[in-house]
Amino acid sequence: MEFSKISPRIFFLCALAFIVGWRVFLFFFGFDLLDTGWMQHSYQQIFTAPASVEYNFLYYFSDLLGGVWEAIFPNAGIIGGRVLGLLLLMATVVLIYRMLRGVFHPKALSLAFVLCCVFASSFPYFNHHPLTTFLTVSAIALLMKGLLRGNALFTAGAGALLVLNSFTRIPNSAVFALVALIPAAVFFQDGTRKETRRESCQKLWRALLAFAAGAGAALCAILFTMLVLGHLNIFLNALTVMGKIAEDDNASTHSLANILRFNIGSLEVAFPVNAVFVALALTQILVFSFARRISRPAVRIPLMVFSVLLLAALSVFYLNPLQNHLVLILYFAAGVPIVARLVWILNERAHCESGQRATTEEFLLLLAALIVMATFPIGSDFGVFNMGRFALWFTFPIGFAILVRHFLCDLKLTTGAGARGFTISRNVFRLAAACLFASVFLVLLRRGTIHFANDVGSVFEKKSRIESELARGVFTGEEVAQNTNGLLAALWENGVRAGDALLCYDSVPTIHYLTRTRPFAQNAWPLVYSPALLKHKLLLAEKNAAAAGAAPPVVVMQRKEKMPRWLLPLHNIATDADAARDAIMRDFLRSNHYHRCWQNKWFEVWRSTAWGKQKAAGG
């Protein structure tokens, strides 16, 4: 069967099958001591000990859904979280495809989804990031239906979903910029349907009121849920904590100064990284322009094929050391066509040009994609590198489909030696394009096998298991398993049981999840606290625990230079902030008479037997 004869539906199902198969294969590899445990631990504790995961209430709606999953499948563990993430990914891809297939080339969309799957280590497990993508795309779909059909119920539903999206991740409030689609739709339709100004204003206000009504209803519903579950005060405390962290300059990954610094830094990296690819593409065009003037096919065709293969080789060479910058490359590849097509449409409308005019649906989708690209990185400590990869599931298929439509499909390919334009057969062009695509795909595929779930190293080297019920079926490297299993055994021998308080410092929140323990400082990952906030939380926890007369065991991660590369912070935080946190921790251990009772290459366990006597004497 020829490629062109495969139906779009079959092509999409094959792409979806590849995505599912690829993710299922990766299910069993990669053990993450950081983000995975931090998120899944909050789902584990939200209904049983919500105050112990106070900080994670900044992701309240995702915590709520994850908590329901954990309540239904309490022993599903890390694999269970990845299953839920895959279900969310499938729903997102199907929703995006159904929304875009009537406007953009369906096969191009399917191919773009495969690229997103292999290139991005996104959607490895359920958390607030993929849920943000799903809720945003769902809101766009409902808003589009409401505006194009004049259905107020759909518009209200979009407003409700954007409120839930804001409670999924507080910075998602910026995605409310999608409300701009309402006047944009009225403006665009006003120009095509010749409505009166009064009719347009009435339509605008009806849509805005419906949107606001849906948003208000969802806000009341989520606040009522918090009130009933006793979560409202914890959520308000979490907002206060977020404000304090944002104020601390360079003391936390989530401080406002660090967020701005990293986002600006990502832009500084984006320009030179993408400039190289633009230069390579322009070189390719010049070579083709020169080759088309050669009349002898025996010279012309090999020259073109060689130039494409050379471009593929250079791309592989360039991409390999820049694996962490791939998201910037695809962001650029998606953003430029989207902006260019929007400008084209607005120019076409302004000059009332004849011909095939863009539909209102296409205009709104392009505007929505641009808003998503602009708002998703806001508030993320890694900016485009973090939330950008999740935005790409919606924006990259659109940009890729535009490129296919206006470059590949509209390109005139002829065979005659005297013909004008690119004198190259379709089969040769397809072969050259396939070589280029395959080279980039192999680089991305290699990246997917060596960096999944924050566990660097080829999946084929991960043959060891973590001895925990909640980590069943997960394979990792021998050193990771050996040190982690030793810590879990030591905690059990020191009397740590499910529901106990435990302090893990500074970046091993997954230990809390595997032991089902409560974070002593109301956060399983103390590193996100500024030094001042960490000190405050430890003092508050001491006061609350004094009546119990027993000090919690403390897990101390060995110095960072002794840890494997995948456990190190992904960007530099001020050394003085790290040193200040370490000093606060040493003071806590010393003032409460802790002593080290166990250690291995990675971890230490500290216990205190004098807590009760000390607190009684002090009280």
Coordinates of C-alpha atoms in Angstrom, one line a residue:
M1 CA 0.0 0.0 0.0
E2 CA 1.3 3.4 -1.0
F3 CA 1.8 6.0 1.7
S4 CA -0.6 8.4 0.0
K5 CA -3.4 5.8 -0.1
I6 CA -3.4 5.2 3.7
S7 CA -6.5 6.8 5.2
P8 CA -5.9 9.6 7.7
R9 CA -7.8 7.6 10.3
I10 CA -5.6 4.5 9.9
F11 CA -2.5 6.8 9.9
F12 CA -3.6 8.4 13.2
L13 CA -4.3 5.1 14.8
C14 CA -0.8 3.9 13.8
A15 CA 0.7 7.0 15.3
L16 CA -1.4 6.6 18.5
A17 CA -0.3 2.9 18.7
F18 CA 3.3 4.0 18.5
I19 CA 2.9 6.6 21.2
V20 CA 1.2 4.1 23.5
G21 CA 3.7 1.3 22.8
W22 CA 6.6 3.6 23.3
R23 CA 5.3 4.9 26.6
V24 CA 4.4 1.4 27.8
F25 CA 7.9 0.2 27.0
L26 CA 9.3 3.1 29.1
F27 CA 6.9 2.4 32.0
F28 CA 9.3 -0.1 33.5
F29 CA 12.5 1.9 33.3
G30 CA 13.7 4.8 35.3
F31 CA 13.5 5.5 39.0
D32 CA 13.2 9.2 40.1
L33 CA 14.0 10.3 43.6
L34 CA 12.7 13.8 42.9
D35 CA 9.6 15.0 41.0
T36 CA 7.8 11.6 40.7
G37 CA 7.8 11.0 44.5
W38 CA 7.1 14.6 45.3
M39 CA 3.9 14.6 43.3
Q40 CA 2.7 11.1 44.1
H41 CA 3.4 11.5 47.8
S42 CA 1.1 14.5 47.9
Y43 CA -1.7 12.4 46.2
Q44 CA -1.0 9.8 48.9
Q45 CA -1.4 12.2 51.8
I46 CA -4.0 14.7 50.7
F47 CA -6.9 12.9 52.3
T48 CA -5.1 11.4 55.3
A49 CA -2.6 14.0 56.3
P50 CA -3.2 17.1 54.1
A51 CA -1.4 19.6 56.4
S52 CA 1.8 17.6 55.9
V53 CA 1.8 18.4 52.1
E54 CA 0.9 22.0 52.5
Y55 CA 3.2 23.3 49.8
N56 CA 1.7 20.9 47.2
F57 CA -1.7 22.6 47.6
L58 CA -0.4 25.0 45.0
Y59 CA -1.3 22.2 42.6
Y60 CA -4.6 21.6 44.4
F61 CA -6.8 20.2 41.6
S62 CA -4.2 17.8 40.3
D63 CA -3.6 16.7 43.9
L64 CA -7.3 16.1 44.3
L65 CA -7.6 13.9 41.1
G66 CA -4.3 12.1 42.0
G67 CA -5.6 11.6 45.6
V68 CA -8.8 9.9 44.2
W69 CA -6.6 7.7 42.0
E70 CA -4.5 6.7 45.0
A71 CA -7.6 6.1 47.1
I72 CA -9.0 3.7 44.5
F73 CA -5.6 2.0 43.7
P74 CA -3.5 2.5 46.9
N75 CA -0.9 0.0 45.9
A76 CA -0.6 0.9 42.2
G77 CA 2.6 2.7 43.0
I78 CA 4.9 4.4 40.5
I79 CA 3.6 2.3 37.6
G80 CA 0.1 3.3 38.5
G81 CA 1.0 7.0 38.2
R82 CA 2.5 6.3 34.8
V83 CA -0.6 4.4 33.7
L84 CA -2.8 7.4 34.7
G85 CA -0.4 9.7 32.8
L86 CA -0.7 7.6 29.7
L87 CA -4.5 7.7 29.9
L88 CA -4.3 11.4 30.1
L89 CA -1.9 11.6 27.2
M90 CA -4.2 9.5 25.0
A91 CA -7.1 11.6 25.8
T92 CA -5.2 14.8 25.1
V93 CA -3.8 13.5 21.7
V94 CA -7.3 12.3 20.6
L95 CA -8.9 15.6 21.6
I96 CA -6.3 17.7 19.8
Y97 CA -6.5 15.6 16.7
R98 CA -10.3 15.8 16.5
M99 CA -10.1 19.5 17.0
L100 CA -7.5 20.2 14.3
R101 CA -8.2 17.6 11.6
G102 CA -10.8 19.6 9.9
V103 CA -8.5 22.6 9.4
F104 CA -5.0 21.1 9.1
H105 CA -3.5 18.1 7.2
P106 CA -4.5 15.1 9.4
K107 CA -1.4 13.0 8.4
A108 CA 0.9 15.9 9.3
L109 CA -0.8 16.1 12.7
S110 CA -0.3 12.4 13.3
L111 CA 3.4 12.7 12.4
A112 CA 3.8 15.7 14.6
F113 CA 2.4 13.7 17.6
V114 CA 5.0 11.0 17.0
L115 CA 7.8 13.6 17.0
C116 CA 6.4 15.1 20.3
C117 CA 6.3 11.7 21.9
V118 CA 9.9 10.8 21.1
F119 CA 11.5 14.2 21.6
A120 CA 9.9 15.1 24.9
S121 CA 10.2 13.4 28.2
S122 CA 6.8 14.8 29.0
F123 CA 3.8 12.9 30.3
P124 CA 5.9 10.2 32.1
Y125 CA 3.4 10.1 34.9
F126 CA 0.3 12.0 36.1
N127 CA 1.0 15.5 37.5
H128 CA -0.1 19.1 37.1
H129 CA 1.9 19.6 33.9
P130 CA 0.0 17.1 31.6
L131 CA -3.2 18.0 33.3
T132 CA -2.6 21.6 32.4
T133 CA -2.3 20.6 28.8
F134 CA -5.5 18.5 28.9
L135 CA -7.6 21.2 30.6
T136 CA -6.3 24.0 28.4
V137 CA -7.0 22.0 25.2
S138 CA -10.4 21.0 26.5
A139 CA -11.2 24.7 27.3
I140 CA -10.1 25.7 23.8
A141 CA -12.3 23.0 22.2
L142 CA -15.3 24.1 24.2
L143 CA -14.7 27.8 23.6
M144 CA -14.4 27.2 19.9
K145 CA -17.6 25.3 19.8
G146 CA -19.4 27.9 21.8
L147 CA -18.2 30.8 19.6
L148 CA -18.7 29.1 16.3
R149 CA -22.1 27.6 17.1
G150 CA -23.3 30.5 19.3
N151 CA -23.8 28.0 22.2
A152 CA -23.5 29.7 25.6
L153 CA -23.3 26.4 27.5
F154 CA -20.0 25.5 25.7
T155 CA -18.6 28.9 26.4
A156 CA -19.5 28.6 30.1
G157 CA -17.9 25.2 30.2
A158 CA -14.6 26.7 28.8
G159 CA -14.7 29.3 31.6
A160 CA -15.2 26.5 34.2
L161 CA -12.3 24.5 32.9
L162 CA -9.9 27.5 32.9
V163 CA -10.7 28.0 36.6
L164 CA -9.9 24.3 37.3
N165 CA -6.8 24.8 35.3
S166 CA -5.7 27.7 37.5
F167 CA -6.2 25.5 40.6
T168 CA -4.1 22.8 38.9
R169 CA -1.1 25.2 38.8
I170 CA -1.4 28.7 40.1
P171 CA 0.5 30.4 37.2
N172 CA -2.0 28.8 34.9
S173 CA -4.2 31.9 35.6
A174 CA -2.3 33.5 32.8
V175 CA -4.0 31.1 30.4
F176 CA -7.2 33.1 31.0
A177 CA -5.7 35.2 28.2
L178 CA -7.7 32.8 26.0
V179 CA -10.7 35.0 26.7
A180 CA -9.3 37.1 23.9
L181 CA -10.7 34.5 21.5
I182 CA -14.2 35.9 22.3
P183 CA -13.8 39.4 20.8
A184 CA -11.4 38.0 18.2
A185 CA -14.2 35.6 17.0
V186 CA -16.7 38.4 16.9
F187 CA -14.3 40.7 15.1
F188 CA -13.4 38.1 12.5
Q189 CA -17.0 37.0 11.9
D190 CA -18.1 40.6 11.8
G191 CA -15.8 41.1 8.9
T192 CA -17.1 38.1 7.0
R193 CA -20.8 38.0 7.8
K194 CA -21.4 41.8 7.7
E195 CA -23.2 42.0 11.0
T196 CA -24.3 45.3 12.4
R197 CA -22.2 46.8 15.2
R198 CA -25.1 46.4 17.6
E199 CA -25.4 42.7 16.8
S200 CA -21.7 42.2 17.2
C201 CA -21.7 43.9 20.6
Q202 CA -24.7 41.8 21.8
K203 CA -22.9 38.6 20.7
L204 CA -19.7 39.7 22.5
W205 CA -21.4 40.5 25.8
R206 CA -23.5 37.3 25.7
A207 CA -20.3 35.2 25.2
L208 CA -18.4 37.1 27.9
L209 CA -21.3 36.7 30.4
A210 CA -21.6 33.0 29.7
F211 CA -17.8 32.6 30.1
A212 CA -17.8 34.5 33.4
A213 CA -20.8 32.5 34.7
G214 CA -19.0 29.2 34.1
A215 CA -15.9 30.5 35.7
G216 CA -17.8 31.7 38.7
A217 CA -19.6 28.4 39.1
A218 CA -16.4 26.4 39.0
L219 CA -14.7 28.8 41.5
C220 CA -17.6 28.3 43.9
A221 CA -17.5 24.5 43.4
I222 CA -13.8 24.2 44.1
L223 CA -13.9 26.5 47.2
F224 CA -16.9 24.5 48.5
T225 CA -14.9 21.3 48.0
M226 CA -12.0 22.8 50.0
L227 CA -14.3 23.9 52.8
V228 CA -16.0 20.5 53.1
L229 CA -12.6 18.6 53.1
G230 CA -11.0 21.0 55.5
H231 CA -8.5 22.1 52.9
L232 CA -9.3 25.8 52.6
N233 CA -6.9 27.1 55.4
I234 CA -4.1 24.8 54.1
F235 CA -4.5 26.2 50.6
L236 CA -4.4 29.8 51.9
N237 CA -1.3 29.0 53.9
A238 CA 0.3 27.5 50.7
L239 CA -0.4 30.8 48.9
T240 CA 1.3 32.7 51.7
V241 CA 4.3 30.3 51.3
M242 CA 4.4 30.9 47.6
G243 CA 4.5 34.7 48.1
K244 CA 7.4 34.4 50.6
I245 CA 9.4 32.2 48.2
A246 CA 8.8 34.6 45.3
E247 CA 10.1 37.5 47.4
D248 CA 13.4 35.8 48.3
D249 CA 15.9 36.9 45.7
N250 CA 17.9 33.9 44.3
A251 CA 17.2 31.7 47.3
S252 CA 15.0 29.2 45.7
T253 CA 14.3 27.7 42.2
H254 CA 10.8 29.3 42.4
S255 CA 11.9 32.8 43.5
L256 CA 10.7 35.5 41.2
A257 CA 14.3 36.5 40.5
N258 CA 15.3 33.0 39.4
I259 CA 12.2 32.5 37.3
L260 CA 12.8 35.7 35.4
R261 CA 16.6 35.0 35.1
F262 CA 16.1 31.5 33.7
N263 CA 13.4 32.6 31.2
I264 CA 15.6 35.4 29.9
G265 CA 18.5 32.9 29.8
S266 CA 16.4 30.5 27.7
L267 CA 15.8 33.2 25.2
E268 CA 19.5 34.0 25.0
V269 CA 20.1 30.3 24.2
A270 CA 17.2 30.0 21.8
F271 CA 18.5 32.5 19.2
P272 CA 22.0 31.0 18.5
V273 CA 20.6 27.4 18.7
N274 CA 18.0 28.1 16.1
A275 CA 20.2 30.4 14.1
V276 CA 22.3 27.4 13.2
F277 CA 19.3 25.4 11.9
V278 CA 18.2 28.5 9.9
A279 CA 21.6 28.7 8.4
L280 CA 21.6 25.0 7.5
A281 CA 18.1 25.3 5.9
L282 CA 19.2 28.4 3.9
T283 CA 22.3 26.5 2.7
Q284 CA 20.1 23.7 1.6
I285 CA 17.9 26.1 -0.4
L286 CA 21.0 27.6 -2.1
V287 CA 22.3 24.2 -3.1
F288 CA 18.9 23.2 -4.6
S289 CA 18.7 26.6 -6.4
F290 CA 22.2 25.9 -7.9
A291 CA 21.4 22.3 -8.7
R292 CA 18.2 23.0 -10.6
R293 CA 20.3 24.9 -13.2
I294 CA 22.2 21.8 -14.0
S295 CA 20.7 20.1 -17.1
R296 CA 22.2 16.7 -16.7
P297 CA 20.1 14.5 -14.3
A298 CA 23.1 12.3 -13.6
V299 CA 24.8 15.2 -11.9
R300 CA 21.8 17.1 -10.6
I301 CA 20.0 14.4 -8.7
P302 CA 23.2 13.0 -6.8
L303 CA 24.1 16.5 -5.8
M304 CA 20.7 17.1 -4.3
V305 CA 20.6 13.8 -2.5
F306 CA 24.2 14.4 -1.2
S307 CA 23.3 17.8 0.1
V308 CA 20.3 16.4 2.0
L309 CA 22.3 13.6 3.5
L310 CA 25.0 16.1 4.5
L311 CA 22.3 18.3 6.2
A312 CA 21.1 15.2 8.0
A313 CA 24.6 14.4 9.2
L314 CA 25.2 17.9 10.4
S315 CA 21.8 17.9 12.2
V316 CA 22.7 14.7 14.0
F317 CA 26.1 16.1 15.0
Y318 CA 24.5 19.4 16.2
L319 CA 21.5 17.9 18.0
N320 CA 23.4 15.2 20.0
P321 CA 25.2 17.6 22.4
L322 CA 22.1 19.9 22.5
Q323 CA 19.6 17.3 23.7
N324 CA 18.3 19.7 26.5
H325 CA 17.8 22.4 23.9
L326 CA 15.5 20.4 21.6
V327 CA 12.5 22.0 23.1
L328 CA 13.7 25.4 22.0
I329 CA 14.2 24.1 18.5
L330 CA 10.7 22.7 18.2
Y331 CA 9.3 25.8 19.9
F332 CA 10.9 27.8 17.2
A333 CA 9.7 25.4 14.5
A334 CA 6.1 25.7 15.8
G335 CA 6.1 29.4 16.6
V336 CA 7.4 30.9 13.3
P337 CA 4.8 29.2 11.0
I338 CA 2.0 30.1 13.4
V339 CA 3.0 33.7 13.6
A340 CA 3.6 33.9 9.8
R341 CA 0.2 32.3 9.0
L342 CA -1.6 34.7 11.4
V343 CA 0.1 37.7 9.8
W344 CA -0.9 36.4 6.4
I345 CA -4.5 36.0 7.4
L346 CA -4.7 39.5 8.9
N347 CA -3.1 41.0 5.9
E348 CA -5.4 39.1 3.6
R349 CA -8.4 40.3 5.5
A350 CA -7.1 43.9 5.7
H351 CA -6.7 44.1 1.9
C352 CA -9.8 42.1 1.1
E353 CA -7.8 39.9 -1.2
S354 CA -9.7 37.3 -3.2
G355 CA -9.0 33.7 -3.3
Q356 CA -9.2 31.0 -0.6
R357 CA -9.8 32.9 2.6
A358 CA -9.0 31.5 6.0
T359 CA -11.9 30.3 8.1
T360 CA -12.8 31.8 11.5
E361 CA -11.9 28.4 13.0
E362 CA -8.4 28.4 11.6
F363 CA -7.9 32.0 12.8
L364 CA -9.0 31.2 16.3
L365 CA -6.9 28.0 16.5
L366 CA -3.8 30.0 15.5
L367 CA -4.5 32.7 18.0
A368 CA -5.1 30.1 20.7
A369 CA -1.8 28.4 19.9
L370 CA 0.0 31.7 20.1
I371 CA -1.5 32.4 23.5
V372 CA -0.6 28.9 24.8
M373 CA 3.0 29.3 23.7
A374 CA 3.2 32.7 25.4
T375 CA 1.5 31.8 28.7
F376 CA 2.6 28.2 29.5
P377 CA 6.2 29.1 30.5
I378 CA 5.0 31.8 32.9
G379 CA 5.7 31.0 36.5
S380 CA 7.8 27.9 35.7
D381 CA 11.3 27.7 37.2
F382 CA 12.6 26.2 33.9
G383 CA 10.4 28.3 31.6
V384 CA 10.2 26.9 28.1
F385 CA 12.4 23.9 29.0
N386 CA 9.7 22.8 31.5
M387 CA 6.2 23.9 30.5
G388 CA 7.1 24.6 26.9
R389 CA 7.4 20.9 26.1
F390 CA 3.8 20.4 27.3
A391 CA 2.6 23.4 25.2
L392 CA 4.2 21.7 22.1
W393 CA 1.6 18.9 22.1
F394 CA -0.9 21.5 20.9
T395 CA 1.2 24.0 19.1
F396 CA 3.8 21.9 17.3
P397 CA 1.2 19.9 15.3
I398 CA -0.3 23.2 14.1
G399 CA 3.1 24.7 13.1
F400 CA 4.2 21.4 11.5
A401 CA 0.9 21.1 9.5
I402 CA 1.3 24.7 8.3
L403 CA 4.8 23.9 7.0
V404 CA 3.6 20.8 5.3
R405 CA 0.7 22.7 3.7
H406 CA 2.7 25.7 2.4
F407 CA 6.0 24.1 1.7
L408 CA 5.8 20.3 0.9
C409 CA 2.3 20.2 -0.6
D410 CA 2.5 23.4 -2.6
L411 CA 6.0 22.7 -3.9
K412 CA 5.9 22.1 -7.7
L413 CA 8.0 19.1 -8.4
T414 CA 8.6 18.3 -12.1
T415 CA 10.7 15.8 -14.0
G416 CA 11.7 17.4 -17.3
A417 CA 15.2 18.6 -17.7
G418 CA 14.0 21.9 -19.2
A419 CA 11.3 22.5 -16.6
R420 CA 11.3 25.5 -14.4
G421 CA 11.6 25.2 -10.6
F422 CA 13.0 22.3 -8.7
T423 CA 13.8 19.8 -11.4
I424 CA 13.7 16.7 -9.1
S425 CA 11.3 13.7 -9.2
R426 CA 8.9 13.2 -6.4
N427 CA 10.4 9.9 -5.4
V428 CA 13.9 11.5 -5.0
F429 CA 12.4 14.3 -3.0
R430 CA 10.6 11.9 -0.7
L431 CA 13.7 9.9 -0.2
A432 CA 15.7 13.0 0.7
A433 CA 13.0 14.2 3.1
A434 CA 12.8 10.7 4.6
C435 CA 16.6 10.7 5.2
L436 CA 16.5 14.0 6.9
F437 CA 13.5 13.0 9.1
A438 CA 15.0 9.7 10.0
S439 CA 18.3 11.3 11.1
V440 CA 16.5 13.7 13.4
F441 CA 14.2 11.0 14.6
L442 CA 17.1 8.7 15.6
V443 CA 18.6 11.4 17.7
L444 CA 15.3 12.0 19.4
L445 CA 14.8 8.3 19.9
R446 CA 18.2 8.0 21.5
R447 CA 17.4 10.8 23.8
G448 CA 14.2 9.1 24.9
T449 CA 16.1 5.9 25.8
I450 CA 18.8 7.7 27.9
H451 CA 16.8 10.3 29.8
F452 CA 13.4 9.2 31.1
A453 CA 11.9 10.1 34.5
N454 CA 15.1 12.0 35.6
D455 CA 17.1 8.7 35.5
V456 CA 19.9 9.3 33.0
G457 CA 21.4 6.2 31.3
S458 CA 20.2 3.8 28.6
V459 CA 17.1 1.8 29.5
F460 CA 19.0 -1.3 28.5
E461 CA 21.4 -0.7 31.4
K462 CA 18.6 -0.6 34.0
K463 CA 18.3 -4.1 35.3
S464 CA 18.0 -3.6 39.1
R465 CA 14.9 -3.2 41.2
I466 CA 13.8 -1.1 44.2
E467 CA 12.7 -3.3 47.1
S468 CA 9.4 -1.5 47.7
E469 CA 5.8 -2.4 47.1
L470 CA 5.2 1.0 45.5
A471 CA 8.1 0.6 43.1
R472 CA 7.2 -2.9 41.8
G473 CA 8.1 -3.3 38.1
V474 CA 10.4 -0.4 38.0
F475 CA 14.0 -1.1 36.9
T476 CA 17.0 1.2 37.4
G477 CA 20.8 1.2 37.6
E478 CA 22.6 -1.0 40.0
E479 CA 24.1 1.9 42.1
V480 CA 20.7 3.6 42.4
A481 CA 19.0 0.5 43.5
Q482 CA 21.7 -0.6 46.0
N483 CA 21.9 2.8 47.8
T484 CA 18.1 3.3 47.8
N485 CA 17.4 -0.2 49.0
G486 CA 19.9 0.2 51.8
L487 CA 18.2 3.4 53.0
L488 CA 14.7 1.8 53.0
A489 CA 16.0 -1.2 55.0
A490 CA 17.7 1.2 57.5
L491 CA 14.6 3.2 58.0
W492 CA 12.6 0.0 58.7
E493 CA 15.2 -1.2 61.1
N494 CA 15.0 2.2 62.9
G495 CA 11.3 1.8 63.4
V496 CA 9.9 4.0 60.6
R497 CA 6.4 2.9 59.7
A498 CA 3.6 4.2 57.5
G499 CA 2.1 7.4 58.9
D500 CA 5.1 8.4 60.9
A501 CA 6.8 11.8 60.6
L502 CA 10.1 11.8 58.7
L503 CA 12.4 14.6 57.6
C504 CA 14.2 14.1 54.3
Y505 CA 16.8 16.6 53.5
D506 CA 17.2 18.0 50.9
S507 CA 16.1 16.3 47.6
V508 CA 14.7 12.8 48.1
P509 CA 10.9 13.2 48.3
T510 CA 10.3 9.8 46.8
I511 CA 11.5 8.2 50.0
H512 CA 8.4 9.7 51.7
Y513 CA 6.2 8.1 49.1
L514 CA 7.8 4.7 49.3
T515 CA 7.6 4.7 53.1
R516 CA 4.2 6.4 53.2
T517 CA 5.5 8.8 55.8
R518 CA 4.5 12.4 56.6
P519 CA 7.0 15.3 55.9
F520 CA 8.0 16.9 59.1
A521 CA 8.4 20.3 57.5
Q522 CA 5.1 20.2 55.5
N523 CA 7.0 19.6 52.3
A524 CA 8.7 16.5 51.1
W525 CA 11.2 18.5 49.2
P526 CA 12.7 21.2 51.5
L527 CA 15.1 22.4 48.8
V528 CA 12.2 24.5 47.3
Y529 CA 12.1 26.6 50.6
S530 CA 14.3 29.6 51.0
P531 CA 16.6 29.5 54.0
A532 CA 14.4 31.8 56.1
L533 CA 11.3 29.8 55.2
L534 CA 13.0 26.4 56.0
K535 CA 14.0 27.7 59.4
H536 CA 10.5 28.9 60.1
K537 CA 9.0 25.6 59.1
L538 CA 11.4 23.6 61.2
L539 CA 10.7 25.8 64.3
L540 CA 6.9 25.4 63.7
A541 CA 7.2 21.7 63.3
E542 CA 9.3 21.4 66.5
K543 CA 6.5 23.2 68.5
N544 CA 3.8 21.0 67.0
A545 CA 5.8 17.8 67.8
A546 CA 7.0 18.8 71.2
A547 CA 4.0 17.3 72.9
A548 CA 4.6 13.9 71.4
G549 CA 8.0 13.8 73.0
A550 CA 9.7 11.9 70.1
A551 CA 11.9 13.3 67.4
P552 CA 11.4 12.2 63.8
P553 CA 14.1 10.3 62.1
V554 CA 16.1 12.4 59.6
V555 CA 17.4 11.3 56.2
V556 CA 20.3 13.5 55.0
M557 CA 21.4 13.3 51.4
Q558 CA 25.1 13.2 51.1
R559 CA 26.8 16.2 49.6
K560 CA 25.7 16.8 46.0
E561 CA 29.1 16.2 44.5
K562 CA 28.9 12.6 45.7
M563 CA 25.5 12.1 44.0
P564 CA 25.0 10.8 40.4
R565 CA 24.5 13.5 37.8
W566 CA 20.8 13.0 37.5
L567 CA 20.2 14.0 41.1
L568 CA 22.0 17.3 40.8
P569 CA 19.9 20.5 40.5
L570 CA 19.3 21.3 36.8
H571 CA 20.4 24.9 37.1
N572 CA 22.6 26.8 39.5
I573 CA 21.1 28.2 42.7
A574 CA 23.2 30.6 44.7
T575 CA 25.9 28.9 46.7
D576 CA 25.1 31.0 49.7
A577 CA 21.5 29.9 49.7
D578 CA 22.5 26.2 49.7
A579 CA 25.1 26.9 52.4
A580 CA 22.5 28.7 54.5
R581 CA 20.0 25.8 54.3
D582 CA 22.8 23.4 55.2
A583 CA 23.7 25.5 58.2
I584 CA 20.1 25.6 59.4
M585 CA 19.9 21.8 59.1
R586 CA 23.1 21.3 61.1
D587 CA 21.7 23.6 63.8
F588 CA 18.5 21.6 63.9
L589 CA 20.4 18.3 64.3
R590 CA 22.7 19.7 66.9
S591 CA 20.1 21.5 69.0
N592 CA 17.9 18.4 69.1
H593 CA 20.8 16.0 70.0
Y594 CA 20.7 13.9 66.8
H595 CA 23.4 11.4 66.1
R596 CA 24.1 9.5 62.9
C597 CA 23.0 5.9 63.2
W598 CA 23.5 4.7 59.6
Q599 CA 25.0 5.7 56.3
N600 CA 26.0 4.5 52.9
K601 CA 27.5 6.2 49.9
W602 CA 24.5 8.4 49.2
F603 CA 22.4 8.7 52.4
E604 CA 22.6 9.1 56.2
V605 CA 20.0 8.4 58.8
W606 CA 20.0 10.4 62.0
R607 CA 18.1 9.7 65.3
S608 CA 17.6 11.6 68.5
T609 CA 16.8 10.0 71.9
A610 CA 16.9 13.2 73.9
W611 CA 14.0 15.0 72.2
G612 CA 11.4 14.3 74.8
K613 CA 13.7 15.2 77.8
Q614 CA 14.9 18.3 76.1
K615 CA 11.5 19.6 75.2
A616 CA 10.1 18.8 78.6
A617 CA 12.9 20.7 80.3
G618 CA 12.6 23.6 77.9
G619 CA 8.8 23.7 78.4

